[in-house]
Amino acid sequence: MTRPGSTLRISAAGLRGIVGHGLTATHVLDFAAAFATFLEAPGRVVIGRDPRVSSVMMREGVTGALLAAGHEVIDLGIVPTPVIQHAIRRLDAAGGVSIGASHNPAEWNALKFFTRGGSYLSSAQSEELLDIYHLRKFRFARHDGTGRRAEDAGAIDAYLDTLAAEFPMEKLRRFRVLVDCTNGTSGLILRRMIERFGLDLILINEALEGRAFVHEPSTTKKMAELQLAPLVRTVGADAGFLFDIDSDRVAFATEQGEAASEELVQVVIADEMLERGCGRLVLTNVCSTALLEEVAGKHGGKVVRLAVGRQAVIDALAGYRMEQVAVAGEGTGAVMMPQFPYVYDGIAAMLRMLERMERRGGRLSELIADYPPYTILKGKIPVRTRFIPELFDELEQRWPEARRNRQDGLRLDWEDRWVHVRVSQTEPVIRVICEQRDGAPRRLFDEVMDLVRSYSG
Amino acid sequence: MSRAHQLKISVAGVRGVVGEFLTPNLACAFAQAFGTYVGPGPVVVARDTRASGEMLVHAVSCGLLASGCEVIRIGIAPTPTAQIYVADIRAAGGIAVTASHNPAEYNALKLFNGEGLFFNQYERAELLDVYHQSEFRHALNEEMRRVVIDAETAPERHFARILRHVDVERIRRRRFRVALDGVNGAGSVMSVRFLRDVLGCELHAIHVDPEKPFPRDPEPRAEVLTELSELVVRVRADAGFAQDPDGDRLAVAGETGRVLDNDDVLALAVDCALRKKKGPVVVNLTTSSAIDDIAVRHGCPVHRAPVGEANVVERMRRVQAVIGGEGGNGGIIFPAVHYCRDSYLGMALLLERLAETGETLNALAAGLPRYWRRSGKLPFEHGRVGQMMQALEAALPGARADRTDGLKLMVDEGWVHVRASNTEPLVRVSAEAKTREEADRLYELAVSLR
């Protein structure tokens, strides 16, 4: 195994790294103790994990720290992250912890934190948590005030009750759906949905795996093309979906065996919700497809562009009433809906797409064929951090006629195309995203990549 | 309480007041040091009934898993039971989360090697170095092992070993009436099963609810066992037994409710053991000379080790002892079962002897050599022990001196021993003599010296 330099990342998003090589038990204990202090004991805290072997180690540490602070720990076992957030609401808990590294490879792991109502932490809350972590002034209970641990095996069914209240399960039974669970937590939910609602789901890679996943757990179009699309036609399915490990993201393929762009998850759901008049606003990041503006325009809706990352979406959502928002998300296949109080929920996203198929009565390929063709190209290049400001300046000077947006890195816009260059939050690289209506923006993309590359190494 | 002793990280492990001092973070790091030292391999984790035990078990599991060890959790179990389990399954090591007889606000990690024994002093120093240098093994995801829960088999393994060495049918036939004070400790459930179901006693048990706090000072001394004494009298029991929270120490009450001196209990156990098999005896420096007299009756030698179970066990292994223990604190070590202080073995040996002889406990105790003992404790101050040692030696010229653990001075009439406690900020003073006056004189002499 290759061992890159430092993999540990402690940020507003929580704690993430390669276990044993950057991310250690000490980090887990300290961070969990900081969160336990942040929540102000004694309270009830819901925890759950993904199937990684290292998640058991992390669960033990998180449990120890929460109990020591006097919290009651409700352990859901192996569950998707949206189920943890659902259980926090259902049990009126003070918060929760999701243990798992989502779309990262098996050797990674992470802690994600939630507050009352199952919400992600706001930026201000995250900063407070980080301050406590850095100060290492943790509050622990006296010996007779330490907490107790309990299990709750009913979390998945309670979550399914909520899904059943929102989606017409009876009607969705007519679709045959192929799902690649990537050895992650979605299999638990989907298997139970087959039992309870009689949905016609064909599950592959359903077995939970702790040491290695059958393929990289990413929800990109490339992965869907490679792993999912070829099988959809073979089994004669009406649609195919692919989940990451903790089921917050989803990718899909049509009945024709064609993988769709990950950007389209958000588009299809925005289309559905705006058409039904559920809110007017689409919150998305600065480098999601421009197709969103077209779809929003069709229904008289409006797109709000934000900096990249879940945190920007969470912070922005705090400023809107729930009924104003149709959908919020990112081009990665991570979508939140107000009906599921702003939780990235891949399962709900899948059901919403099936619901749209059912309502419109068409095939999935036809549904997305309605959209004007946009082509998106994505690339990444490592650069020397020191020269990043100069890089952005040079990009601006190179295309003075373009509209500029420096909300997060630099986005340059023309009538039919745009390019976005920014610094990754998770890797030491520059990401380039370029999109054009009617045909691939190959020349623009190559020119930008060449320019960025001149700053590398 | 002294500032320095609310947390103690030493060659004996980690011990401290839960909350501000003994944190899950510290327990996790220490467990990872331990896992690094013994692993990778299975490590057994047990705990006593302290409420803080649950959180510490999770923190300890985290550190062990992070070091690449497999964690075998046997739930609430007495320390000797955990030690025997470690040896039985040939684990890489074991950790018992228990502060033994210390008050409820304390907790601690007791550490065992793959044979279920305390580490020797050099190993303990090495382990402490690993902890201090934070040179931990960090397992990657693919190298990590699982948590296995076995809450069932530990008591059976322990009972099976004891039953190989006592005549259980003989005990069962007598249907002894026995009183038990379990201090709501780790033995609560297991002791009831042992005495009632295995040894066939008519059992009258109090404080055997592992969910409840300790009802008394957890160290089983006569002054705190009045409830047991009354119970023995009320039900007319043949014997009364009291355990500490982790089931390694045993106190015994005779049929009149009188709690026997711990040194006498050990002396009875030594007599029982030497009747089964002749061989060397090892006790600590503070243990009564009655042991020497008993051993002489059987023609067996007695060796003396510094105070502390690990020290006694180390010496027992070296001289191939057949029995050993620590008089003052009610610890009986019978290596044929395991090299650990074991209240269960103690109960079985004594009941077997009662069955064999048809005598009462008080009658058996009356047959022991008679000594008078005084012991007490003074608050620890830096330099105090040294001054007391110097003054004591000057005050008793001509006495034979043993300096292996503090100072023990032996005179014709008896002996006096001054030492610093390993676990608490105390100076312990003990004296013993053939007459009460002489024992008092030696004791008063020691505590009067400043």
Coordinates of C-alpha atoms in Angstrom, one line a residue, chain A residues 81-425:
Chain A
T81 CA -26.0 8.2 7.7
P82 CA -29.5 9.5 6.8
V83 CA -30.9 6.9 9.2
I84 CA -28.7 8.2 12.0
Q85 CA -30.0 11.7 11.3
H86 CA -33.6 10.4 11.2
A87 CA -33.1 8.6 14.6
I88 CA -31.8 11.8 16.2
R89 CA -35.1 13.4 15.3
R90 CA -37.2 10.5 16.3
L91 CA -35.5 9.9 19.7
D92 CA -35.3 13.7 20.3
A93 CA -31.6 13.2 20.9
A94 CA -29.1 16.0 21.6
G95 CA -26.9 15.0 18.7
G96 CA -25.3 12.2 16.8
V97 CA -22.1 10.8 15.3
S98 CA -21.7 9.0 12.0
I99 CA -18.6 6.8 11.8
G100 CA -17.6 6.1 8.2
A101 CA -15.8 7.6 5.3
S102 CA -18.6 7.6 2.8
H103 CA -17.1 7.7 -0.7
N104 CA -13.5 7.4 0.3
P105 CA -11.6 4.1 -0.2
A106 CA -11.6 1.4 2.5
E107 CA -8.5 2.5 4.4
W108 CA -10.0 5.9 5.2
N109 CA -12.4 6.7 8.0
A110 CA -14.1 9.8 9.4
L111 CA -16.4 11.2 12.0
K112 CA -19.3 13.4 11.1
F113 CA -21.3 15.2 13.8
F114 CA -24.9 16.2 14.0
T115 CA -26.9 18.3 16.5
R116 CA -30.4 18.3 17.6
G117 CA -32.9 17.5 14.9
G118 CA -30.2 15.6 13.0
S119 CA -28.8 18.8 11.4
Y120 CA -25.2 19.1 10.3
L121 CA -23.3 21.6 12.4
S122 CA -23.3 25.2 11.2
S123 CA -19.9 26.9 10.6
A124 CA -20.1 28.7 13.9
Q125 CA -20.9 25.4 15.7
S126 CA -18.1 23.6 14.0
E127 CA -15.7 26.4 15.0
E128 CA -16.7 26.0 18.6
L129 CA -16.2 22.3 18.4
L130 CA -12.8 22.8 17.0
D131 CA -11.9 25.3 19.7
I132 CA -12.8 22.8 22.4
Y133 CA -10.8 20.1 20.5
H134 CA -7.7 22.3 20.3
L135 CA -8.0 23.5 23.9
R136 CA -8.5 19.8 25.1
K137 CA -10.5 21.1 28.0
F138 CA -13.0 18.3 28.0
R139 CA -15.8 17.9 30.6
F140 CA -16.2 14.5 32.0
A141 CA -18.8 13.3 34.5
R142 CA -18.1 12.1 38.0
H143 CA -17.8 8.4 38.5
D144 CA -21.4 8.0 39.4
G145 CA -22.6 10.2 36.5
T146 CA -21.2 8.3 33.5
G147 CA -23.6 7.3 30.9
R148 CA -25.1 4.1 29.8
R149 CA -25.2 2.5 26.3
A150 CA -28.3 1.0 24.6
E151 CA -29.0 -0.4 21.2
D152 CA -31.9 0.5 18.9
A153 CA -32.5 -2.1 16.2
G154 CA -35.7 -0.4 15.0
A155 CA -34.0 2.6 13.4
I156 CA -34.2 1.3 9.8
D157 CA -37.9 0.5 10.0
A158 CA -38.8 3.8 11.6
Y159 CA -36.9 5.5 8.8
L160 CA -38.8 3.5 6.2
D161 CA -42.1 4.6 7.8
T162 CA -41.1 8.2 7.0
L163 CA -40.1 7.2 3.4
A164 CA -43.4 5.4 3.0
A165 CA -45.3 8.5 4.1
E166 CA -43.6 10.6 1.5
F167 CA -43.4 8.3 -1.6
P168 CA -46.1 6.2 -3.3
M169 CA -44.4 2.8 -2.7
E170 CA -47.3 0.9 -4.2
K171 CA -46.9 2.6 -7.5
L172 CA -43.1 2.3 -7.5
R173 CA -43.4 -1.5 -7.5
R174 CA -43.9 -1.5 -11.2
F175 CA -40.3 -0.6 -11.8
R176 CA -37.5 -3.1 -11.9
V177 CA -34.5 -1.4 -10.5
L178 CA -30.9 -2.5 -10.4
V179 CA -28.9 -1.2 -7.5
D180 CA -25.1 -1.5 -6.8
C181 CA -24.7 -1.2 -3.1
T182 CA -20.9 -1.1 -3.3
N183 CA -20.7 -3.3 -0.1
G184 CA -22.1 -0.4 1.8
T185 CA -25.0 0.4 4.1
S186 CA -27.6 1.0 1.4
G187 CA -28.1 -2.8 1.1
L188 CA -29.6 -3.0 4.6
I189 CA -32.3 -0.4 3.7
L190 CA -33.0 -1.7 0.2
R191 CA -33.3 -5.3 1.3
R192 CA -35.8 -4.3 3.9
M193 CA -37.7 -2.1 1.3
I194 CA -38.1 -5.2 -0.8
E195 CA -39.5 -7.1 2.1
R196 CA -41.8 -4.4 3.4
F197 CA -43.0 -2.6 0.2
G198 CA -42.5 -5.3 -2.4
L199 CA -40.3 -3.1 -4.6
D200 CA -38.6 -4.9 -7.5
L201 CA -35.0 -4.2 -6.6
I202 CA -32.2 -6.3 -7.8
L203 CA -29.2 -5.8 -5.5
I204 CA -25.6 -6.4 -6.4
N205 CA -22.6 -6.0 -4.2
E206 CA -25.0 -6.2 -1.3
A207 CA -22.7 -8.0 1.2
L208 CA -21.2 -5.6 3.8
E209 CA -17.5 -5.6 3.5
G210 CA -15.0 -4.3 6.1
R211 CA -11.6 -4.6 4.5
A212 CA -12.0 -4.0 0.8
F213 CA -14.9 -2.8 -1.4
V214 CA -15.6 -4.5 -4.8
H215 CA -14.9 -1.1 -6.4
E216 CA -14.0 2.4 -5.4
P217 CA -17.1 3.8 -3.6
S218 CA -17.5 6.9 -5.7
T219 CA -20.7 8.1 -7.4
T220 CA -19.2 9.6 -10.5
K221 CA -20.5 8.9 -14.0
K222 CA -17.3 7.0 -14.7
M223 CA -18.0 4.6 -11.9
A224 CA -21.6 4.1 -13.0
E225 CA -20.4 3.6 -16.6
L226 CA -17.9 0.9 -15.5
Q227 CA -19.9 -0.9 -12.8
L228 CA -23.6 -0.3 -13.2
A229 CA -24.6 0.6 -16.7
P230 CA -23.7 -2.6 -18.6
L231 CA -25.8 -4.7 -16.2
V232 CA -29.0 -2.6 -16.4
R233 CA -29.9 -3.8 -19.8
T234 CA -28.8 -7.3 -19.1
V235 CA -31.3 -7.7 -16.3
G236 CA -33.9 -5.6 -18.1
A237 CA -34.2 -3.0 -15.5
D238 CA -36.0 0.3 -15.8
A239 CA -33.2 2.1 -14.0
G240 CA -29.9 1.5 -12.3
F241 CA -28.6 3.3 -9.2
L242 CA -25.2 3.2 -7.4
F243 CA -24.6 4.2 -3.8
D244 CA -21.5 5.2 -1.9
I245 CA -20.8 3.5 1.5
D246 CA -23.0 5.5 3.7
S247 CA -25.7 6.0 1.2
D248 CA -25.8 9.8 1.2
R249 CA -24.8 10.0 -2.5
V250 CA -26.2 8.3 -5.6
A251 CA -25.4 7.9 -9.3
F252 CA -27.6 6.4 -11.9
A253 CA -27.9 4.8 -15.4
T254 CA -30.9 4.6 -17.7
E255 CA -32.7 1.5 -19.0
Q256 CA -30.7 1.8 -22.2
G257 CA -27.5 1.0 -20.2
E258 CA -26.2 4.5 -20.3
A259 CA -24.6 6.1 -17.3
A260 CA -25.9 9.6 -16.5
S261 CA -23.8 12.5 -15.4
E262 CA -23.7 12.7 -11.6
E263 CA -24.8 16.3 -12.2
L264 CA -28.2 15.1 -13.3
V265 CA -29.4 13.7 -10.0
Q266 CA -29.9 17.2 -8.7
V267 CA -31.3 18.4 -12.0
V268 CA -34.0 15.7 -12.2
I269 CA -35.1 16.3 -8.6
A270 CA -35.1 20.1 -9.0
D271 CA -37.3 19.6 -12.1
E272 CA -39.7 17.4 -10.2
M273 CA -39.9 19.6 -7.1
L274 CA -40.2 22.9 -9.0
E275 CA -42.8 21.5 -11.3
R276 CA -44.9 20.4 -8.3
G277 CA -44.5 23.9 -6.9
C278 CA -42.6 22.7 -3.8
G279 CA -40.4 25.8 -3.3
R280 CA -38.8 28.1 -5.8
L281 CA -35.1 28.0 -4.9
V282 CA -32.4 25.6 -6.0
L283 CA -29.3 25.9 -3.8
T284 CA -26.2 24.5 -5.4
N285 CA -22.5 25.2 -5.6
V286 CA -20.6 27.4 -8.0
C287 CA -19.5 24.5 -10.2
S288 CA -22.7 22.5 -10.6
T289 CA -24.2 22.2 -14.1
A290 CA -25.7 25.3 -15.8
L291 CA -28.6 23.1 -16.7
L292 CA -30.0 23.9 -13.4
E293 CA -30.6 27.5 -14.5
E294 CA -32.4 26.3 -17.6
V295 CA -34.6 23.9 -15.6
A296 CA -35.3 26.5 -12.9
G297 CA -36.1 29.1 -15.6
K298 CA -38.7 26.7 -17.1
H299 CA -40.6 26.7 -13.8
G300 CA -40.0 30.3 -12.7
G301 CA -37.5 29.1 -10.1
K302 CA -34.1 30.5 -9.2
V303 CA -30.7 29.0 -8.6
V304 CA -28.6 30.2 -5.7
R305 CA -24.9 29.6 -6.3
L306 CA -22.7 28.9 -3.3
A307 CA -19.1 28.0 -2.5
V308 CA -18.2 24.3 -2.9
G309 CA -18.8 21.9 0.0
R310 CA -21.6 20.8 2.3
Q311 CA -20.9 23.5 4.8
A312 CA -21.7 26.4 2.4
V313 CA -25.1 24.7 1.6
I314 CA -25.9 24.2 5.3
D315 CA -25.0 27.7 6.2
A316 CA -27.0 29.2 3.3
L317 CA -30.1 27.0 4.1
A318 CA -30.3 28.6 7.6
G319 CA -31.3 31.9 5.9
Y320 CA -34.4 30.5 4.1
R321 CA -37.8 29.2 5.2
M322 CA -38.3 25.6 4.3
E323 CA -41.1 26.2 1.9
Q324 CA -38.9 28.5 -0.2
V325 CA -36.5 25.7 -1.1
A326 CA -37.1 23.1 -3.8
V327 CA -33.8 21.3 -3.4
A328 CA -30.3 21.8 -2.2
G329 CA -27.2 19.9 -3.2
E330 CA -24.1 19.5 -5.2
G331 CA -23.1 18.0 -8.6
T332 CA -21.6 15.0 -6.9
G333 CA -24.9 13.2 -6.5
A334 CA -25.5 14.5 -3.0
V335 CA -29.0 16.0 -2.7
M336 CA -31.1 17.3 0.2
M337 CA -34.8 17.9 0.2
P338 CA -36.8 19.9 2.7
Q339 CA -39.1 16.9 3.2
F340 CA -36.1 15.1 4.8
P341 CA -35.0 18.1 6.8
Y342 CA -31.9 18.9 4.8
V343 CA -30.1 15.6 5.0
Y344 CA -28.0 14.3 2.1
D345 CA -30.0 11.2 1.4
G346 CA -29.2 9.0 -1.6
I347 CA -32.1 6.6 -0.9
A348 CA -34.7 9.4 -0.9
A349 CA -33.1 10.8 -4.0
M350 CA -33.5 7.5 -5.8
L351 CA -37.1 7.3 -4.7
R352 CA -37.8 10.8 -5.9
M353 CA -36.4 10.0 -9.3
L354 CA -38.5 6.8 -9.5
E355 CA -41.5 8.9 -8.5
R356 CA -40.8 11.3 -11.3
M357 CA -40.6 8.4 -13.8
E358 CA -43.9 7.1 -12.4
R359 CA -45.6 10.5 -12.5
R360 CA -44.4 11.4 -16.0
G361 CA -45.0 7.9 -17.3
G362 CA -41.9 7.8 -19.4
R363 CA -38.7 5.9 -19.5
L364 CA -35.7 7.3 -17.7
S365 CA -33.7 7.7 -20.9
E366 CA -36.6 9.9 -22.3
L367 CA -36.8 11.8 -19.2
I368 CA -33.2 13.0 -19.4
A369 CA -33.2 13.2 -23.2
D370 CA -35.6 16.2 -22.7
Y371 CA -32.7 18.2 -21.3
P372 CA -30.5 20.3 -23.6
P373 CA -27.1 18.5 -23.9
Y374 CA -24.5 19.9 -21.7
T375 CA -21.0 18.4 -21.5
I376 CA -18.9 18.7 -18.4
L377 CA -15.2 17.9 -18.2
K378 CA -13.4 17.6 -14.9
G379 CA -9.7 17.4 -14.1
K380 CA -7.3 17.9 -11.2
I381 CA -3.6 18.9 -11.0
P382 CA -1.3 19.2 -8.0
V383 CA 0.2 22.7 -7.7
R384 CA 2.5 24.5 -5.4
T385 CA 0.3 26.2 -2.8
R386 CA 2.5 29.4 -2.8
F387 CA 1.6 30.3 -6.4
I388 CA -2.1 29.8 -6.2
P389 CA -3.0 33.6 -6.1
E390 CA -0.8 34.2 -9.2
L391 CA -2.5 31.4 -11.0
F392 CA -5.9 32.9 -10.5
D393 CA -4.7 36.3 -11.6
E394 CA -3.2 34.9 -14.8
L395 CA -6.4 33.0 -15.6
E396 CA -8.4 36.2 -15.3
Q397 CA -6.0 38.2 -17.5
R398 CA -6.0 35.4 -20.1
W399 CA -9.8 35.7 -20.6
P400 CA -10.7 39.4 -19.9
E401 CA -13.9 39.2 -21.8
A402 CA -15.4 36.5 -19.5
R403 CA -17.7 37.2 -16.6
R404 CA -15.8 36.6 -13.3
N405 CA -17.0 35.0 -10.0
R406 CA -14.5 34.7 -7.2
Q407 CA -16.9 33.2 -4.6
D408 CA -14.8 30.1 -4.4
G409 CA -11.6 30.0 -6.5
L410 CA -12.4 31.5 -9.9
R411 CA -15.3 30.9 -12.3
L412 CA -15.3 32.4 -15.8
D413 CA -18.6 32.5 -17.7
W414 CA -19.4 32.9 -21.4
E415 CA -22.8 32.7 -23.1
D416 CA -22.7 28.9 -23.7
R417 CA -19.8 27.7 -21.5
W418 CA -18.0 28.3 -18.2
V419 CA -14.9 27.1 -16.4
H420 CA -14.3 26.9 -12.7
V421 CA -10.9 26.6 -11.1
R422 CA -10.5 26.1 -7.3
V423 CA -8.4 24.6 -4.6
S424 CA -9.7 21.2 -3.3
Q425 CA -10.8 21.0 0.3

